[in-house]
Amino acid sequence: MRAFTVYFLLSALTAVAVQASVDEEYSIILERQAPGTPKFQCHSDCGNIIAGGRLAGHCNNSTWIDLYESCLRCASTFDIWSHYSSSIGNAAAACSFTPSPLPSGGASPSESASDSTELPSAAISTTPPPALATQTPAPAETITVCLDLPTILDQQLTSAQQTITTAGGLGRWTIEPILGLVVLATILLAF
């Protein structure tokens, strides 16, 4: 019986330790992508390029092109290009674009978030390919999807953050689980 008790306690403690490390990873992710920050906006722009690039007609979509230019301005600044380069490269290749982000410091975080500066024409090429006779304009729904995607992502992130806040935060030990384990260990050792 004592071997079972020790085994059970070790299992319970291992489960708590694993959960604590997972919670810490989630808190780091949420912290670096806090809504409203320039880094979050850069992640949003680059992620929406990938999502929008899966839709037909994205090469002619002005919203997609604006997001593409914004991502190329901020990706090096926040050191996120390695996460997005492959997928953005595929979406850009369909438009005959060659994605190459501006060097770090090429735009300040506030400039990349507000799109207030013009890009040098040599840095980013956004000239669409020549129109083919078989090409048809993108339906209006495509633009709506691109515009609604950031709103949906913001709502999901806000909901997740509210859940975390209600639970007392991530990566923090609270007294309740530890106290519960102590009581459980005391009961099991009594037998």
XYZ file of N, CA and C in Angstrom:
573
model
N 0.828 -1.192 0.000
C 0.000 0.000 0.000
C 0.868 1.251 0.000
N 1.984 1.200 0.740
C 2.851 2.368 0.818
C 3.463 2.670 -0.554
N 3.812 1.658 -1.342
C 4.377 1.870 -2.677
C 3.359 2.568 -3.578
N 2.095 2.169 -3.457
C 1.040 2.815 -4.237
C 0.924 4.285 -3.862
N 0.992 4.587 -2.584
C 0.883 5.968 -2.105
C 2.023 6.822 -2.652
N 3.230 6.310 -2.581
C 4.390 7.054 -3.082
C 4.264 7.256 -4.592
N 3.870 6.208 -5.307
C 3.700 6.306 -6.755
C 2.639 7.346 -7.103
N 1.537 7.330 -6.378
C 0.455 8.279 -6.628
C 0.915 9.713 -6.367
N 1.626 9.933 -5.271
C 2.120 11.279 -4.953
C 3.097 11.777 -6.016
N 3.993 10.918 -6.461
C 4.933 11.310 -7.509
C 4.200 11.651 -8.802
N 3.181 10.888 -9.130
C 2.390 11.170 -10.330
C 1.688 12.516 -10.222
N 1.104 12.784 -9.062
C 0.394 14.052 -8.863
C 1.348 15.235 -8.943
N 2.501 15.122 -8.309
C 3.479 16.210 -8.347
C 4.021 16.430 -9.754
N 4.224 15.357 -10.497
C 4.687 15.480 -11.880
C 3.650 16.201 -12.727
N 2.389 15.858 -12.547
C 1.322 16.515 -13.306
C 1.272 18.006 -13.008
N 1.428 18.380 -11.753
C 1.416 19.797 -11.376
C 2.615 20.510 -11.985
N 3.785 19.888 -11.954
C 4.996 20.514 -12.505
C 4.880 20.709 -14.011
N 4.345 19.715 -14.709
C 4.173 19.829 -16.159
C 3.188 20.942 -16.479
N 2.088 21.017 -15.749
C 1.093 22.062 -15.989
C 1.686 23.444 -15.750
N 2.518 23.589 -14.731
C 3.127 24.893 -14.437
C 4.022 25.340 -15.584
N 4.798 24.419 -16.178
C 5.683 24.816 -17.277
C 4.884 25.170 -18.522
N 3.785 24.470 -18.785
C 2.935 24.792 -19.928
C 2.297 26.163 -19.734
N 1.822 26.453 -18.524
C 1.227 27.756 -18.247
C 2.229 28.880 -18.473
N 3.481 28.657 -18.095
C 4.504 29.688 -18.277
C 4.728 29.974 -19.762
N 4.740 28.924 -20.591
C 4.912 29.121 -22.032
C 3.763 29.946 -22.605
N 2.533 29.646 -22.180
C 1.388 30.411 -22.674
C 1.468 31.869 -22.237
N 1.924 32.117 -21.019
C 2.000 33.501 -20.552
C 3.026 34.287 -21.352
N 4.119 33.643 -21.754
C 5.127 34.317 -22.574
C 4.538 34.672 -23.933
N 3.796 33.750 -24.527
C 3.181 34.010 -25.832
C 2.184 35.156 -25.731
N 1.327 35.135 -24.723
C 0.337 36.199 -24.582
C 0.990 37.538 -24.280
N 2.064 37.526 -23.509
C 2.746 38.775 -23.163
C 3.366 39.425 -24.393
N 3.994 38.624 -25.251
C 4.675 39.213 -26.404
C 3.696 39.662 -27.472
N 2.473 39.181 -27.411
C 1.496 39.550 -28.417
C 0.303 40.256 -27.788
N 0.557 41.112 -26.829
C -0.521 41.839 -26.169
C -1.200 42.760 -27.177
N -2.528 42.704 -27.270
C -3.250 43.537 -28.240
C -2.940 45.018 -28.045
N -2.830 45.711 -29.161
C -2.587 47.142 -29.120
C -1.125 47.524 -29.188
N -0.223 46.555 -29.058
C 1.203 46.868 -29.128
C 1.677 46.769 -30.579
N 2.734 47.464 -30.942
C 3.256 47.370 -32.308
C 3.678 45.946 -32.681
N 4.198 45.191 -31.719
C 4.605 43.814 -32.003
C 3.390 42.953 -32.337
N 2.306 43.146 -31.595
C 1.074 42.410 -31.882
C 0.578 42.764 -33.276
N 0.610 44.060 -33.611
C 0.138 44.498 -34.925
C 0.973 43.875 -36.031
N 2.276 43.765 -35.811
C 3.157 43.159 -36.806
C 2.817 41.674 -36.986
N 2.632 40.957 -35.873
C 2.216 39.548 -35.956
C 0.878 39.439 -36.683
N -0.032 40.345 -36.388
C -1.352 40.334 -37.018
C -1.234 40.552 -38.523
N -0.459 41.549 -38.919
C -0.296 41.840 -40.349
C 0.312 40.651 -41.083
N 1.385 40.099 -40.540
C 2.061 38.976 -41.198
C 1.171 37.728 -41.228
N 0.460 37.472 -40.153
C -0.445 36.320 -40.122
C -1.604 36.468 -41.089
N -2.115 37.688 -41.222
C -3.229 37.918 -42.140
C -2.789 37.862 -43.598
N -1.519 38.107 -43.864
C -1.003 37.915 -45.225
C -1.122 36.442 -45.595
N -0.753 35.586 -44.660
C -0.810 34.142 -44.915
C -2.255 33.702 -45.118
N -3.144 34.136 -44.219
C -4.555 33.750 -44.332
C -5.166 34.308 -45.613
N -4.912 35.570 -45.906
C -5.459 36.187 -47.114
C -4.846 35.618 -48.375
N -3.602 35.152 -48.301
C -2.933 34.583 -49.460
C -3.531 33.272 -49.916
N -4.349 32.670 -49.098
C -5.015 31.414 -49.469
C -6.289 31.662 -50.264
N -6.696 32.922 -50.350
C -7.928 33.263 -51.054
C -7.624 33.629 -52.500
N -8.545 33.287 -53.381
C -8.379 33.630 -54.790
C -8.413 35.146 -54.954
N -7.559 35.659 -55.805
C -7.562 37.085 -56.103
C -6.834 37.949 -55.102
N -6.061 37.349 -54.196
C -5.399 38.160 -53.171
C -4.377 39.127 -53.762
N -3.841 38.815 -54.929
C -2.833 39.690 -55.547
C -3.413 41.050 -55.933
N -4.706 41.106 -56.193
C -5.358 42.355 -56.586
C -6.094 43.013 -55.427
N -5.990 42.445 -54.253
C -6.704 42.952 -53.080
C -5.847 44.019 -52.396
N -6.331 45.254 -52.372
C -5.540 46.356 -51.806
C -5.283 46.165 -50.312
N -6.223 45.567 -49.595
C -6.021 45.308 -48.167
C -4.870 44.332 -47.969
N -4.845 43.273 -48.770
C -3.777 42.288 -48.662
C -2.430 42.926 -48.988
N -2.380 43.747 -50.018
C -1.126 44.407 -50.404
C -0.656 45.352 -49.301
N -1.587 46.087 -48.677
C -1.219 46.977 -47.566
C -0.638 46.182 -46.393
N -1.273 45.043 -46.063
C -0.763 44.198 -44.982
C 0.614 43.637 -45.334
N 0.782 43.258 -46.584
C 2.063 42.732 -47.071
C 3.170 43.765 -46.873
N 2.916 44.996 -47.292
C 3.917 46.059 -47.145
C 4.202 46.346 -45.669
N 3.153 46.364 -44.860
C 3.324 46.629 -43.430
C 4.156 45.535 -42.762
N 3.892 44.292 -43.120
C 4.650 43.173 -42.547
C 6.125 43.272 -42.926
N 6.403 43.600 -44.171
C 7.797 43.705 -44.597
C 8.521 44.848 -43.892
N 7.779 45.871 -43.479
C 8.393 46.981 -42.750
C 8.735 46.595 -41.313
N 7.919 45.748 -40.679
C 8.106 45.500 -39.243
C 8.731 44.148 -38.907
N 8.773 43.213 -39.832
C 9.209 41.842 -39.519
C 10.631 41.770 -38.971
N 11.546 42.541 -39.507
C 12.926 42.521 -38.996
C 13.038 43.268 -37.677
N 12.258 44.321 -37.534
C 12.296 45.111 -36.304
C 11.967 44.243 -35.096
N 10.977 43.364 -35.237
C 10.547 42.523 -34.122
C 11.095 41.103 -34.216
N 11.994 40.861 -35.173
C 12.656 39.570 -35.326
C 11.658 38.421 -35.449
N 10.650 38.605 -36.307
C 9.649 37.554 -36.501
C 9.658 37.008 -37.922
N 10.532 37.500 -38.779
C 10.522 37.087 -40.179
C 10.744 35.585 -40.320
N 11.562 34.991 -39.464
C 11.837 33.556 -39.561
C 10.575 32.717 -39.368
N 9.605 33.244 -38.629
C 8.361 32.504 -38.396
C 7.426 32.562 -39.605
N 7.514 33.610 -40.385
C 6.546 33.859 -41.447
C 7.120 33.762 -42.859
N 8.431 33.748 -43.022
C 9.048 33.900 -44.342
C 8.591 32.858 -45.357
N 8.502 31.612 -44.963
C 8.135 30.556 -45.905
C 6.706 30.727 -46.417
N 5.766 30.912 -45.508
C 4.359 31.038 -45.908
C 4.103 32.331 -46.673
N 4.733 33.424 -46.237
C 4.562 34.693 -46.950
C 5.213 34.593 -48.326
N 6.338 33.901 -48.404
C 6.998 33.704 -49.694
C 6.104 32.990 -50.683
N 5.365 31.979 -50.218
C 4.444 31.258 -51.101
C 3.318 32.160 -51.588
N 2.738 32.942 -50.677
C 1.639 33.835 -51.057
C 2.140 34.928 -51.997
N 3.337 35.443 -51.744
C 3.895 36.510 -52.577
C 4.306 35.985 -53.949
N 4.800 34.758 -54.004
C 5.218 34.177 -55.282
C 4.043 34.060 -56.242
N 2.855 33.803 -55.716
C 1.668 33.723 -56.562
C 1.384 35.063 -57.238
N 1.879 36.141 -56.655
C 1.676 37.487 -57.199
C 2.918 37.988 -57.928
N 3.926 37.160 -58.064
C 5.218 37.540 -58.641
C 5.918 38.606 -57.814
N 5.676 38.620 -56.495
C 6.372 39.520 -55.577
C 7.573 38.771 -55.014
N 8.589 39.502 -54.645
C 9.750 38.931 -53.978
C 9.810 39.525 -52.579
N 9.388 38.770 -51.572
C 9.363 39.339 -50.222
C 10.760 39.456 -49.624
N 11.118 40.649 -49.242
C 12.358 40.850 -48.492
C 12.101 41.991 -47.517
N 12.097 41.660 -46.225
C 11.780 42.686 -45.229
C 12.856 43.755 -45.163
N 12.448 44.942 -44.764
C 13.411 46.018 -44.552
C 14.303 45.639 -43.388
N 15.550 46.084 -43.387
C 16.428 45.762 -42.261
C 15.868 46.312 -40.957
N 16.259 45.678 -39.861
C 15.807 46.128 -38.548
C 16.160 47.590 -38.373
N 15.190 48.355 -37.907
C 15.394 49.786 -37.765
C 14.981 50.536 -39.013
N 14.562 49.813 -40.068
C 14.122 50.464 -41.294
C 12.859 51.258 -41.082
N 12.110 50.903 -40.065
C 10.909 51.652 -39.696
C 10.755 51.523 -38.199
N 10.332 52.567 -37.563
C 10.112 52.488 -36.122
C 8.812 51.753 -35.867
N 8.613 51.194 -34.651
C 7.376 50.477 -34.363
C 6.137 51.331 -34.597
N 6.198 52.619 -34.286
C 5.004 53.437 -34.487
C 4.734 53.648 -35.965
N 5.785 53.740 -36.785
C 5.573 53.898 -38.214
C 4.972 52.640 -38.808
N 5.442 51.460 -38.362
C 4.913 50.234 -38.928
C 3.484 49.998 -38.491
N 3.113 50.488 -37.320
C 1.746 50.289 -36.856
C 0.784 51.245 -37.537
N 1.259 52.455 -37.903
C 0.328 53.429 -38.454
C 0.383 53.526 -39.965
N 1.363 52.883 -40.616
C 1.488 52.950 -42.065
C 1.600 54.386 -42.547
N 2.372 55.223 -41.826
C 2.414 56.631 -42.171
C 3.558 56.989 -43.102
N 4.411 56.024 -43.460
C 5.537 56.362 -44.317
C 5.426 55.647 -45.646
N 6.033 56.243 -46.644
C 6.107 55.616 -47.955
C 7.335 54.719 -47.988
N 7.255 53.622 -48.702
C 8.386 52.723 -48.834
C 9.177 53.065 -50.081
N 10.489 52.897 -50.027
C 11.253 53.065 -51.256
C 10.819 52.009 -52.257
N 10.685 52.382 -53.508
C 10.174 51.445 -54.499
C 11.113 50.270 -54.705
N 12.401 50.435 -54.418
C 13.341 49.332 -54.590
C 13.212 48.308 -53.473
N 12.690 48.706 -52.321
C 12.621 47.797 -51.182
C 11.532 46.750 -51.351
N 10.373 47.165 -51.836
C 9.251 46.246 -51.946
C 8.584 46.449 -53.296
N 8.420 45.376 -54.002
C 7.750 45.465 -55.292
C 6.330 44.966 -55.142
N 5.371 45.831 -55.400
C 3.972 45.422 -55.292
C 3.248 45.585 -56.615
N 3.981 45.601 -57.688
C 3.355 45.707 -58.996
C 2.703 44.378 -59.313
N 1.383 44.378 -59.531
C 0.729 43.111 -59.830
C 1.160 42.593 -61.200
N 1.087 41.284 -61.401
C 1.460 40.717 -62.690
C 0.478 41.177 -63.767
N 0.869 41.102 -65.023
C -0.049 41.503 -66.090
C -1.316 40.656 -66.039
N -2.437 41.298 -66.311
C -3.722 40.603 -66.259
C -3.818 39.604 -67.401
N -4.298 38.418 -67.085
C -4.518 37.392 -68.092
C -5.965 37.439 -68.536
N -6.224 36.967 -69.715
C -7.587 37.000 -70.244
C -8.519 36.140 -69.405
N -7.996 35.105 -68.753
C -8.845 34.207 -67.974
C -9.023 34.664 -66.535
N -8.301 35.708 -66.115
C -8.414 36.172 -64.735
C -9.729 36.905 -64.535
N -10.374 36.616 -63.417
C -11.607 37.324 -63.074
C -11.364 38.102 -61.798
N -12.051 39.218 -61.620
C -11.860 39.989 -60.385
C -12.315 39.184 -59.170
N -11.686 39.463 -58.055
C -12.029 38.774 -56.809
C -13.420 39.198 -56.358
N -14.204 38.260 -55.832
C -15.526 38.643 -55.331
C -15.397 39.550 -54.111
N -16.428 40.324 -53.845
C -16.427 41.257 -52.714
C -16.259 40.510 -51.396
N -16.693 39.256 -51.324
C -16.577 38.483 -50.089
C -15.121 38.290 -49.685
N -14.229 38.207 -50.653
C -12.815 38.035 -50.342
C -12.307 39.203 -49.517
N -12.671 40.402 -49.885
C -12.246 41.590 -49.151
C -12.845 41.572 -47.756
N -14.097 41.183 -47.635
C -14.751 41.131 -46.339
C -14.028 40.159 -45.412
N -13.643 39.003 -45.923
C -12.943 38.020 -45.107
C -11.627 38.599 -44.605
N -10.879 39.272 -45.468
C -9.601 39.857 -45.059
C -9.801 40.932 -44.005
N -10.867 41.702 -44.121
C -11.106 42.769 -43.165
C -11.631 42.230 -41.839
N -12.382 41.147 -41.866
C -12.966 40.608 -40.645
C -12.002 39.720 -39.868
N -10.996 39.175 -40.503
C -10.086 38.248 -39.841
C -9.401 38.865 -38.625
N -8.867 40.088 -38.693
C -8.255 40.660 -37.482
C -9.249 40.827 -36.337
N -10.490 41.173 -36.666
C -11.507 41.339 -35.630
C -11.777 40.016 -34.926
N -11.897 38.952 -35.685
C -12.158 37.631 -35.107
C -10.990 37.214 -34.217
N -9.762 37.414 -34.692
C -8.592 37.042 -33.894
C -8.509 37.863 -32.615
N -8.802 39.166 -32.699
C -8.787 40.015 -31.505
C -9.810 39.537 -30.483
N -11.017 39.152 -30.954
C -12.059 38.683 -30.044
C -11.631 37.393 -29.351
N -11.019 36.476 -30.094
C -10.584 35.218 -29.493
C -9.477 35.451 -28.474
N -8.533 36.329 -28.786
C -7.445 36.610 -27.860
C -7.965 37.292 -26.608
N -8.899 38.230 -26.768
C -9.480 38.915 -25.616
C -10.199 37.916 -24.721
N -10.946 36.988 -25.317
C -11.647 35.969 -24.548
C -10.658 35.100 -23.771
N -9.549 34.716 -24.422
C -8.539 33.895 -23.743
C -7.901 34.659 -22.592
N -7.637 35.944 -22.786
C -7.020 36.731 -21.724
C -7.978 36.919 -20.551
N -9.279 37.068 -20.831
C -10.247 37.200 -19.746
C -10.307 35.911 -18.937
N -10.240 34.773 -19.614
C -10.246 33.487 -18.922
C -9.010 33.362 -18.039
N -7.865 33.766 -18.558
C -6.620 33.679 -17.795
C -6.675 34.599 -16.588
N -7.171 35.814 -16.783
C -7.267 36.771 -15.685
C -8.190 36.240 -14.600
N -9.320 35.652 -15.001
C -10.265 35.090 -14.049
C -9.628 33.949 -13.264
N -8.761 33.183 -13.932
C -8.118 32.041 -13.276
C -6.939 32.464 -12.411
N -6.614 33.732 -12.378
C -5.537 34.196 -11.513
C -4.205 34.322 -12.218
N -4.184 34.245 -13.516
C -2.944 34.448 -14.253
C -2.262 33.142 -14.592
N -1.317 33.233 -15.498
C -0.561 32.057 -15.928
C 0.819 32.072 -15.305
N 1.383 30.905 -15.141
C 2.742 30.801 -14.664
C 2.903 31.155 -13.195
N 1.818 31.225 -12.453
C 1.896 31.568 -11.032
C 1.338 30.401 -10.217
N 2.003 30.118 -9.116
C 1.494 29.100 -8.208
C 0.479 29.753 -7.288
N -0.632 29.095 -7.103
C -1.609 29.563 -6.127
C -1.645 28.552 -4.997
N -2.158 28.942 -3.879
C -2.131 28.098 -2.685
C -3.100 26.918 -2.785
N -4.198 27.075 -3.533
C -5.214 26.017 -3.561
C -4.688 24.673 -4.065
N -3.992 24.609 -5.236
C -3.517 23.292 -5.685
C -2.481 22.688 -4.740
N -1.608 23.513 -4.184
C -0.582 22.997 -3.275
C -1.227 22.480 -1.997
N -2.167 23.242 -1.457
C -2.873 22.821 -0.252
C -3.635 21.525 -0.506
N -4.248 21.413 -1.670
C -4.965 20.188 -2.023
C -4.048 18.980 -2.066
N -2.854 19.151 -2.614
C -1.894 18.046 -2.662
C -1.416 17.655 -1.271
N -1.204 18.638 -0.404
C -0.774 18.346 0.967
C -1.852 17.551 1.695
N -3.104 17.961 1.559
C -4.211 17.244 2.204
C -4.309 15.831 1.648
N -4.202 15.688 0.326
C -4.275 14.370 -0.298
C -3.131 13.482 0.188
N -1.930 14.028 0.263
C -0.779 13.250 0.728
C -0.963 12.817 2.174
N -1.490 13.710 3.006
C -1.714 13.379 4.418
C -2.720 12.248 4.548
N -3.782 12.306 3.789
C -4.814 11.257 3.848
C -4.237 9.926 3.389
N -3.492 9.941 2.274
C -2.943 8.691 1.748
C -1.880 8.096 2.672
N -1.081 8.931 3.297
C -0.050 8.426 4.205
C -0.646 7.891 5.504
N -1.838 8.341 5.842
C -2.490 7.867 7.064
C -2.923 6.410 6.922
N -3.126 5.967 5.704
C -3.576 4.587 5.514
C -2.428 3.669 5.464
